[in-house]
């Protein structure tokens, strides 16, 4: 669990309460060799003020940075809280790309971005770390008028150890909790600590026998595991994990996703083939990196805007192969809160049956196998012998989109 916090995923559809979506590795390989650079400026809100080392506690590490957006001039805006990784014993809110550029990009989309520190192991063991992340949330809510942020629209994003803390933040805080968040995004963070033996976990817990049910250490590990605290009223979850992760077993994220789904929590899992721990990047400054960031933005936007256009889209399940999504026959699996974007590609039907194709740069989608395809706006309803996909939209206009990017 390292303290670098960047990751590049090529995502076509985020599936909620369906199967994980695997993303083809060849597209990712070109982004592995160079560090991410800042994405180009897009039409949207300007960056606002920046506040550093805001104290939310007496300890030297109980501080956060806040990067505001000019959208706040119009009233309270949503806020993204970034939680760094580092094995619970390292990392920092402002160490080289923390928060990474892909999160700072969200300022241009009308979000405040906060990045928090927390007390570190082994000097401070669990629950000091999660308590500090909760305190950061509470501070932002208590000072929402000062910073013009919406206290009901805070999404927490964490990488590695930060992903664990974000997941624990989401599962342990009931709706009435002051530290409750609206959504949690876990990048390759552990969620089951009572089955694993590793030095970072020992340091976090302050003991070395988390897998032995007869020990107090096991009880600490249960208390520190998001897996044991999943409940029906948890906020929306998005989990991203490399399939070749040697530091945090990817199977744990699969089990966590299954448990969230069985509890009725809206959640999505994206698996990235041939990617080890913290070796993938979400936004690299290249075209696809920016597109991927936009996918994360769409998920956040839909999570914070229930009833917005394409808040619910009903589709059959599917698996991504290259740039093609092959649909299953199922018609009732919710893909909400993520909305598949269909944008101004004309009308008519196409020959290749039961596929959705994405042009990599523009995120345009061709819907095929349909009786009629009037593909305008965000939603498309079509049917064959059975309904393959049905999307219902609210009457309000969809959120603005970035300009088409060169292929």
GROMACS .gro file of C-alpha atoms in nm:
model
  407
    1UNK     CA    1   0.000   0.000   0.000
    2UNK     CA    2   0.194   0.296  -0.128
    3UNK     CA    3   0.134   0.665  -0.093
    4UNK     CA    4   0.114   0.743  -0.461
    5UNK     CA    5  -0.239   0.829  -0.559
    6UNK     CA    6  -0.286   0.805  -0.929
    7UNK     CA    7  -0.459   0.551  -1.143
    8UNK     CA    8  -0.565   0.523  -1.526
    9UNK     CA    9  -0.869   0.311  -1.612
   10UNK     CA   10  -1.044   0.280  -1.944
   11UNK     CA   11  -1.409   0.245  -1.856
   12UNK     CA   12  -1.703   0.204  -2.090
   13UNK     CA   13  -1.987   0.128  -1.848
   14UNK     CA   14  -2.001   0.123  -1.469
   15UNK     CA   15  -2.239  -0.152  -1.362
   16UNK     CA   16  -2.437  -0.112  -1.043
   17UNK     CA   17  -2.576  -0.423  -0.875
   18UNK     CA   18  -2.453  -0.632  -1.164
   19UNK     CA   19  -2.118  -0.795  -1.242
   20UNK     CA   20  -1.777  -0.632  -1.236
   21UNK     CA   21  -1.666  -0.468  -1.558
   22UNK     CA   22  -1.325  -0.577  -1.684
   23UNK     CA   23  -1.122  -0.327  -1.884
   24UNK     CA   24  -0.885  -0.442  -2.160
   25UNK     CA   25  -0.522  -0.406  -2.063
   26UNK     CA   26  -0.367  -0.309  -2.399
   27UNK     CA   27  -0.526   0.034  -2.383
   28UNK     CA   28  -0.371   0.090  -2.042
   29UNK     CA   29  -0.015  -0.002  -2.129
   30UNK     CA   30   0.069   0.327  -2.297
   31UNK     CA   31   0.004   0.515  -1.972
   32UNK     CA   32   0.240   0.321  -1.750
   33UNK     CA   33   0.573   0.482  -1.832
   34UNK     CA   34   0.526   0.851  -1.753
   35UNK     CA   35   0.378   1.036  -1.456
   36UNK     CA   36   0.042   1.209  -1.502
   37UNK     CA   37   0.039   1.570  -1.612
   38UNK     CA   38  -0.232   1.825  -1.556
   39UNK     CA   39  -0.532   1.781  -1.784
   40UNK     CA   40  -0.590   2.067  -2.025
   41UNK     CA   41  -0.826   2.339  -1.918
   42UNK     CA   42  -1.187   2.278  -2.011
   43UNK     CA   43  -1.472   2.524  -2.036
   44UNK     CA   44  -1.629   2.539  -1.693
   45UNK     CA   45  -1.571   2.693  -1.355
   46UNK     CA   46  -1.246   2.862  -1.266
   47UNK     CA   47  -1.040   2.751  -0.972
   48UNK     CA   48  -1.115   2.944  -0.657
   49UNK     CA   49  -0.920   3.002  -0.338
   50UNK     CA   50  -0.679   2.751  -0.185
   51UNK     CA   51  -0.652   2.701   0.190
   52UNK     CA   52  -0.364   2.501   0.338
   53UNK     CA   53  -0.313   2.328   0.673
   54UNK     CA   54  -0.660   2.391   0.811
   55UNK     CA   55  -0.665   2.243   1.161
   56UNK     CA   56  -0.949   2.015   1.265
   57UNK     CA   57  -0.775   1.879   1.577
   58UNK     CA   58  -0.485   1.939   1.814
   59UNK     CA   59  -0.242   1.689   1.660
   60UNK     CA   60   0.006   1.815   1.400
   61UNK     CA   61  -0.137   1.570   1.145
   62UNK     CA   62  -0.500   1.667   1.196
   63UNK     CA   63  -0.502   1.912   0.908
   64UNK     CA   64  -0.656   1.939   0.564
   65UNK     CA   65  -0.613   2.147   0.249
   66UNK     CA   66  -0.911   2.286   0.061
   67UNK     CA   67  -0.915   2.375  -0.309
   68UNK     CA   68  -1.230   2.567  -0.395
   69UNK     CA   69  -1.415   2.630  -0.719
   70UNK     CA   70  -1.562   2.953  -0.848
   71UNK     CA   71  -1.897   2.774  -0.870
   72UNK     CA   72  -1.931   2.845  -0.497
   73UNK     CA   73  -2.012   3.206  -0.581
   74UNK     CA   74  -2.359   3.077  -0.676
   75UNK     CA   75  -2.415   2.891  -0.346
   76UNK     CA   76  -2.311   2.571  -0.171
   77UNK     CA   77  -2.133   2.321  -0.395
   78UNK     CA   78  -2.047   1.952  -0.352
   79UNK     CA   79  -1.710   1.861  -0.204
   80UNK     CA   80  -1.469   1.577  -0.281
   81UNK     CA   81  -1.258   1.461   0.016
   82UNK     CA   82  -0.934   1.288  -0.086
   83UNK     CA   83  -0.765   1.047   0.159
   84UNK     CA   84  -0.405   0.951   0.077
   85UNK     CA   85  -0.249   0.605   0.095
   86UNK     CA   86   0.079   0.492   0.245
   87UNK     CA   87   0.014   0.178   0.448
   88UNK     CA   88  -0.143   0.384   0.729
   89UNK     CA   89   0.212   0.481   0.831
   90UNK     CA   90   0.318   0.721   0.554
   91UNK     CA   91   0.192   0.955   0.287
   92UNK     CA   92   0.076   1.312   0.308
   93UNK     CA   93  -0.206   1.530   0.181
   94UNK     CA   94   0.032   1.740  -0.029
   95UNK     CA   95   0.307   1.496  -0.129
   96UNK     CA   96   0.369   1.498  -0.507
   97UNK     CA   97   0.034   1.475  -0.682
   98UNK     CA   98  -0.174   1.444  -0.365
   99UNK     CA   99  -0.444   1.519  -0.446
  100UNK     CA  100  -0.376   1.397  -0.800
  101UNK     CA  101  -0.458   1.608  -1.103
  102UNK     CA  102  -0.765   1.405  -1.191
  103UNK     CA  103  -0.926   1.509  -0.862
  104UNK     CA  104  -0.823   1.872  -0.896
  105UNK     CA  105  -0.984   1.864  -1.241
  106UNK     CA  106  -1.319   1.829  -1.065
  107UNK     CA  107  -1.287   2.191  -0.951
  108UNK     CA  108  -1.356   2.291  -1.310
  109UNK     CA  109  -1.674   2.084  -1.293
  110UNK     CA  110  -1.802   2.277  -0.992
  111UNK     CA  111  -1.665   2.083  -0.695
  112UNK     CA  112  -1.457   2.184  -0.397
  113UNK     CA  113  -1.172   1.940  -0.335
  114UNK     CA  114  -1.031   1.875   0.013
  115UNK     CA  115  -0.726   1.662   0.091
  116UNK     CA  116  -0.676   1.545   0.447
  117UNK     CA  117  -0.399   1.410   0.663
  118UNK     CA  118  -0.459   1.172   0.953
  119UNK     CA  119  -0.255   1.034   1.242
  120UNK     CA  120  -0.021   0.756   1.136
  121UNK     CA  121   0.075   0.413   1.264
  122UNK     CA  122   0.259   0.279   1.451
  123UNK     CA  123   0.258   0.586   1.678
  124UNK     CA  124  -0.121   0.594   1.662
  125UNK     CA  125  -0.312   0.274   1.597
  126UNK     CA  126  -0.668   0.212   1.482
  127UNK     CA  127  -0.915   0.379   1.527
  128UNK     CA  128  -0.711   0.703   1.522
  129UNK     CA  129  -0.692   0.708   1.141
  130UNK     CA  130  -1.062   0.660   1.069
  131UNK     CA  131  -1.153   0.894   1.355
  132UNK     CA  132  -0.943   1.166   1.191
  133UNK     CA  133  -1.103   1.115   0.850
  134UNK     CA  134  -1.442   1.140   1.019
  135UNK     CA  135  -1.331   1.458   1.194
  136UNK     CA  136  -1.231   1.605   0.859
  137UNK     CA  137  -1.581   1.538   0.726
  138UNK     CA  138  -1.739   1.693   1.035
  139UNK     CA  139  -1.515   2.000   1.005
  140UNK     CA  140  -1.620   2.053   0.644
  141UNK     CA  141  -1.986   2.022   0.737
  142UNK     CA  142  -1.961   2.257   1.036
  143UNK     CA  143  -1.787   2.517   0.821
  144UNK     CA  144  -1.999   2.468   0.512
  145UNK     CA  145  -2.124   2.828   0.517
  146UNK     CA  146  -1.771   2.963   0.545
  147UNK     CA  147  -1.655   2.775   0.238
  148UNK     CA  148  -1.988   2.766   0.049
  149UNK     CA  149  -2.006   2.387   0.030
  150UNK     CA  150  -2.310   2.161   0.052
  151UNK     CA  151  -2.276   1.948   0.369
  152UNK     CA  152  -2.508   1.685   0.224
  153UNK     CA  153  -2.297   1.633  -0.087
  154UNK     CA  154  -1.955   1.514   0.023
  155UNK     CA  155  -1.794   1.219  -0.158
  156UNK     CA  156  -1.480   1.058  -0.014
  157UNK     CA  157  -1.210   0.915  -0.244
  158UNK     CA  158  -0.914   0.716  -0.116
  159UNK     CA  159  -0.625   0.514  -0.256
  160UNK     CA  160  -0.477   0.201  -0.098
  161UNK     CA  161  -0.479   0.259   0.280
  162UNK     CA  162  -0.686   0.569   0.205
  163UNK     CA  163  -0.929   0.347   0.014
  164UNK     CA  164  -0.965   0.134   0.326
  165UNK     CA  165  -1.038   0.443   0.536
  166UNK     CA  166  -1.290   0.575   0.285
  167UNK     CA  167  -1.466   0.237   0.282
  168UNK     CA  168  -1.473   0.228   0.661
  169UNK     CA  169  -1.603   0.584   0.664
  170UNK     CA  170  -1.886   0.473   0.439
  171UNK     CA  171  -1.980   0.154   0.622
  172UNK     CA  172  -1.950   0.260   0.987
  173UNK     CA  173  -2.145   0.588   0.973
  174UNK     CA  174  -2.522   0.556   0.975
  175UNK     CA  175  -2.739   0.820   0.801
  176UNK     CA  176  -2.773   1.019   1.124
  177UNK     CA  177  -2.396   1.034   1.180
  178UNK     CA  178  -2.224   1.372   1.154
  179UNK     CA  179  -1.943   1.200   0.959
  180UNK     CA  180  -2.179   1.051   0.701
  181UNK     CA  181  -2.079   1.095   0.334
  182UNK     CA  182  -2.294   1.064   0.024
  183UNK     CA  183  -2.056   0.834  -0.164
  184UNK     CA  184  -1.729   0.645  -0.126
  185UNK     CA  185  -1.475   0.562  -0.398
  186UNK     CA  186  -1.215   0.300  -0.301
  187UNK     CA  187  -0.908   0.263  -0.522
  188UNK     CA  188  -0.747  -0.077  -0.445
  189UNK     CA  189  -0.787  -0.044  -0.068
  190UNK     CA  190  -0.819  -0.345   0.168
  191UNK     CA  191  -1.159  -0.412   0.323
  192UNK     CA  192  -1.093  -0.740   0.512
  193UNK     CA  193  -0.818  -0.707   0.773
  194UNK     CA  194  -0.890  -1.011   0.990
  195UNK     CA  195  -0.773  -1.268   0.733
  196UNK     CA  196  -0.445  -1.107   0.632
  197UNK     CA  197  -0.100  -1.096   0.782
  198UNK     CA  198   0.117  -0.803   0.674
  199UNK     CA  199   0.334  -0.548   0.850
  200UNK     CA  200   0.115  -0.246   0.759
  201UNK     CA  201  -0.187  -0.419   0.914
  202UNK     CA  202   0.012  -0.516   1.224
  203UNK     CA  203   0.123  -0.154   1.262
  204UNK     CA  204  -0.231  -0.026   1.218
  205UNK     CA  205  -0.378  -0.266   1.473
  206UNK     CA  206  -0.084  -0.270   1.714
  207UNK     CA  207  -0.081  -0.650   1.719
  208UNK     CA  208   0.031  -0.943   1.503
  209UNK     CA  209  -0.244  -1.208   1.518
  210UNK     CA  210  -0.545  -1.062   1.336
  211UNK     CA  211  -0.639  -1.398   1.183
  212UNK     CA  212  -0.662  -1.584   1.517
  213UNK     CA  213  -1.026  -1.570   1.637
  214UNK     CA  214  -0.920  -1.635   1.996
  215UNK     CA  215  -0.722  -1.311   2.024
  216UNK     CA  216  -0.806  -0.950   2.103
  217UNK     CA  217  -0.610  -0.869   1.788
  218UNK     CA  218  -0.877  -1.046   1.584
  219UNK     CA  219  -1.146  -0.833   1.747
  220UNK     CA  220  -0.952  -0.518   1.658
  221UNK     CA  221  -0.922  -0.640   1.300
  222UNK     CA  222  -1.295  -0.704   1.281
  223UNK     CA  223  -1.361  -0.352   1.408
  224UNK     CA  224  -1.120  -0.208   1.149
  225UNK     CA  225  -1.268  -0.401   0.854
  226UNK     CA  226  -1.527  -0.230   0.632
  227UNK     CA  227  -1.644  -0.580   0.536
  228UNK     CA  228  -1.789  -0.647   0.882
  229UNK     CA  229  -1.986  -0.323   0.893
  230UNK     CA  230  -2.177  -0.330   0.565
  231UNK     CA  231  -2.540  -0.230   0.612
  232UNK     CA  232  -2.839  -0.165   0.393
  233UNK     CA  233  -2.821   0.209   0.456
  234UNK     CA  234  -2.458   0.252   0.344
  235UNK     CA  235  -2.391   0.524   0.083
  236UNK     CA  236  -2.313   0.446  -0.280
  237UNK     CA  237  -1.980   0.275  -0.342
  238UNK     CA  238  -1.743   0.265  -0.638
  239UNK     CA  239  -1.449   0.021  -0.613
  240UNK     CA  240  -1.155   0.007  -0.857
  241UNK     CA  241  -0.889  -0.265  -0.839
  242UNK     CA  242  -0.610  -0.411  -1.053
  243UNK     CA  243  -0.644  -0.785  -1.110
  244UNK     CA  244  -0.270  -0.848  -1.060
  245UNK     CA  245  -0.251  -0.661  -0.729
  246UNK     CA  246   0.006  -0.838  -0.510
  247UNK     CA  247  -0.030  -0.605  -0.211
  248UNK     CA  248  -0.408  -0.606  -0.164
  249UNK     CA  249  -0.588  -0.923  -0.284
  250UNK     CA  250  -0.836  -0.835  -0.556
  251UNK     CA  251  -1.062  -1.116  -0.436
  252UNK     CA  252  -1.132  -0.913  -0.123
  253UNK     CA  253  -1.278  -0.633  -0.336
  254UNK     CA  254  -1.490  -0.887  -0.522
  255UNK     CA  255  -1.623  -1.022  -0.193
  256UNK     CA  256  -1.684  -0.670  -0.066
  257UNK     CA  257  -1.878  -0.584  -0.381
  258UNK     CA  258  -2.086  -0.902  -0.347
  259UNK     CA  259  -2.165  -0.821   0.016
  260UNK     CA  260  -2.265  -0.463  -0.066
  261UNK     CA  261  -2.488  -0.590  -0.343
  262UNK     CA  262  -2.653  -0.853  -0.124
  263UNK     CA  263  -2.719  -0.586   0.140
  264UNK     CA  264  -2.894  -0.369  -0.118
  265UNK     CA  265  -2.625  -0.102  -0.137
  266UNK     CA  266  -2.577   0.064  -0.475
  267UNK     CA  267  -2.222  -0.026  -0.566
  268UNK     CA  268  -1.996  -0.082  -0.865
  269UNK     CA  269  -1.671  -0.273  -0.908
  270UNK     CA  270  -1.426  -0.208  -1.192
  271UNK     CA  271  -1.145  -0.460  -1.240
  272UNK     CA  272  -0.837  -0.373  -1.446
  273UNK     CA  273  -0.657  -0.673  -1.602
  274UNK     CA  274  -0.278  -0.707  -1.582
  275UNK     CA  275  -0.237  -0.420  -1.335
  276UNK     CA  276  -0.054  -0.446  -1.001
  277UNK     CA  277  -0.109  -0.238  -0.690
  278UNK     CA  278  -0.098   0.136  -0.754
  279UNK     CA  279   0.044   0.091  -1.105
  280UNK     CA  280  -0.257   0.225  -1.295
  281UNK     CA  281  -0.346   0.589  -1.345
  282UNK     CA  282  -0.685   0.749  -1.384
  283UNK     CA  283  -0.600   1.075  -1.554
  284UNK     CA  284  -0.271   1.110  -1.734
  285UNK     CA  285  -0.329   1.428  -1.929
  286UNK     CA  286  -0.366   1.230  -2.250
  287UNK     CA  287  -0.702   1.211  -2.425
  288UNK     CA  288  -0.813   0.882  -2.273
  289UNK     CA  289  -0.696   0.987  -1.929
  290UNK     CA  290  -0.922   1.289  -1.946
  291UNK     CA  291  -1.208   1.074  -2.071
  292UNK     CA  292  -1.160   0.841  -1.775
  293UNK     CA  293  -1.174   1.133  -1.536
  294UNK     CA  294  -1.501   1.233  -1.695
  295UNK     CA  295  -1.639   0.887  -1.620
  296UNK     CA  296  -1.556   0.932  -1.252
  297UNK     CA  297  -1.720   1.274  -1.265
  298UNK     CA  298  -2.035   1.122  -1.416
  299UNK     CA  299  -2.055   0.867  -1.135
  300UNK     CA  300  -2.012   1.136  -0.871
  301UNK     CA  301  -2.262   1.365  -1.041
  302UNK     CA  302  -2.526   1.093  -1.061
  303UNK     CA  303  -2.464   0.984  -0.702
  304UNK     CA  304  -2.512   1.338  -0.573
  305UNK     CA  305  -2.804   1.419  -0.803
  306UNK     CA  306  -3.081   1.160  -0.758
  307UNK     CA  307  -3.352   1.208  -1.016
  308UNK     CA  308  -3.114   1.379  -1.258
  309UNK     CA  309  -3.119   1.288  -1.628
  310UNK     CA  310  -3.029   0.924  -1.669
  311UNK     CA  311  -3.024   0.874  -1.296
  312UNK     CA  312  -3.160   0.531  -1.370
  313UNK     CA  313  -3.087   0.328  -1.678
  314UNK     CA  314  -3.210  -0.028  -1.706
  315UNK     CA  315  -2.998  -0.258  -1.922
  316UNK     CA  316  -2.897  -0.617  -1.962
  317UNK     CA  317  -2.562  -0.708  -1.814
  318UNK     CA  318  -2.251  -0.713  -2.028
  319UNK     CA  319  -1.879  -0.759  -2.056
  320UNK     CA  320  -1.635  -0.523  -2.224
  321UNK     CA  321  -1.422  -0.659  -2.508
  322UNK     CA  322  -1.203  -0.392  -2.666
  323UNK     CA  323  -1.440  -0.107  -2.736
  324UNK     CA  324  -1.749  -0.331  -2.753
  325UNK     CA  325  -2.000  -0.416  -2.481
  326UNK     CA  326  -2.183  -0.742  -2.552
  327UNK     CA  327  -2.522  -0.740  -2.383
  328UNK     CA  328  -2.675  -1.032  -2.200
  329UNK     CA  329  -3.045  -1.115  -2.225
  330UNK     CA  330  -3.125  -0.985  -1.879
  331UNK     CA  331  -3.345  -0.676  -1.888
  332UNK     CA  332  -3.385  -0.573  -1.525
  333UNK     CA  333  -3.033  -0.514  -1.393
  334UNK     CA  334  -2.987  -0.159  -1.271
  335UNK     CA  335  -2.683   0.029  -1.390
  336UNK     CA  336  -2.784   0.332  -1.182
  337UNK     CA  337  -2.642   0.566  -1.061
  338UNK     CA  338  -2.404   0.572  -1.356
  339UNK     CA  339  -2.560   0.683  -1.683
  340UNK     CA  340  -2.446   0.552  -2.018
  341UNK     CA  341  -2.396   0.858  -2.233
  342UNK     CA  342  -2.544   0.857  -2.583
  343UNK     CA  343  -2.461   1.179  -2.764
  344UNK     CA  344  -2.565   1.323  -3.099
  345UNK     CA  345  -2.466   1.050  -3.340
  346UNK     CA  346  -2.772   1.067  -3.557
  347UNK     CA  347  -3.048   0.812  -3.599
  348UNK     CA  348  -3.106   0.481  -3.766
  349UNK     CA  349  -3.011   0.122  -3.697
  350UNK     CA  350  -2.682  -0.058  -3.734
  351UNK     CA  351  -2.590  -0.402  -3.857
  352UNK     CA  352  -2.382  -0.550  -3.579
  353UNK     CA  353  -2.639  -0.700  -3.346
  354UNK     CA  354  -2.667  -0.644  -2.970
  355UNK     CA  355  -2.356  -0.434  -2.921
  356UNK     CA  356  -2.273  -0.096  -2.785
  357UNK     CA  357  -1.961   0.062  -2.934
  358UNK     CA  358  -1.771   0.354  -2.791
  359UNK     CA  359  -1.546   0.588  -2.986
  360UNK     CA  360  -1.258   0.611  -2.742
  361UNK     CA  361  -1.202   0.986  -2.744
  362UNK     CA  362  -1.550   1.131  -2.778
  363UNK     CA  363  -1.735   0.872  -2.567
  364UNK     CA  364  -2.000   0.862  -2.839
  365UNK     CA  365  -2.201   0.544  -2.836
  366UNK     CA  366  -2.357   0.356  -3.126
  367UNK     CA  367  -2.661   0.157  -3.021
  368UNK     CA  368  -2.735  -0.131  -3.256
  369UNK     CA  369  -2.982  -0.412  -3.292
  370UNK     CA  370  -3.270  -0.171  -3.251
  371UNK     CA  371  -3.598  -0.107  -3.422
  372UNK     CA  372  -3.551   0.270  -3.415
  373UNK     CA  373  -3.253   0.464  -3.289
  374UNK     CA  374  -3.322   0.832  -3.242
  375UNK     CA  375  -2.996   0.886  -3.060
  376UNK     CA  376  -3.016   1.240  -2.928
  377UNK     CA  377  -2.948   1.370  -2.581
  378UNK     CA  378  -2.860   1.132  -2.300
  379UNK     CA  379  -3.122   0.859  -2.323
  380UNK     CA  380  -3.231   0.599  -2.573
  381UNK     CA  381  -3.510   0.346  -2.556
  382UNK     CA  382  -3.505   0.066  -2.808
  383UNK     CA  383  -3.631  -0.287  -2.838
  384UNK     CA  384  -3.616  -0.600  -3.050
  385UNK     CA  385  -3.796  -0.920  -2.965
  386UNK     CA  386  -3.718  -0.828  -2.605
  387UNK     CA  387  -3.623  -0.494  -2.457
  388UNK     CA  388  -3.244  -0.481  -2.433
  389UNK     CA  389  -3.208  -0.137  -2.286
  390UNK     CA  390  -3.445   0.123  -2.150
  391UNK     CA  391  -3.345   0.456  -2.005
  392UNK     CA  392  -3.577   0.703  -1.840
  393UNK     CA  393  -3.476   1.067  -1.802
  394UNK     CA  394  -3.598   1.360  -1.603
  395UNK     CA  395  -3.715   1.663  -1.798
  396UNK     CA  396  -3.435   1.888  -1.675
  397UNK     CA  397  -3.135   1.933  -1.905
  398UNK     CA  398  -2.835   1.702  -1.866
  399UNK     CA  399  -2.510   1.831  -1.716
  400UNK     CA  400  -2.278   2.010  -1.955
  401UNK     CA  401  -2.023   1.800  -2.142
  402UNK     CA  402  -1.660   1.872  -2.227
  403UNK     CA  403  -1.580   1.938  -2.591
  404UNK     CA  404  -1.504   1.647  -2.820
  405UNK     CA  405  -1.143   1.544  -2.789
  406UNK     CA  406  -0.920   1.441  -3.079
  407UNK     CA  407  -0.898   1.068  -3.139
   0.00000   0.00000   0.00000
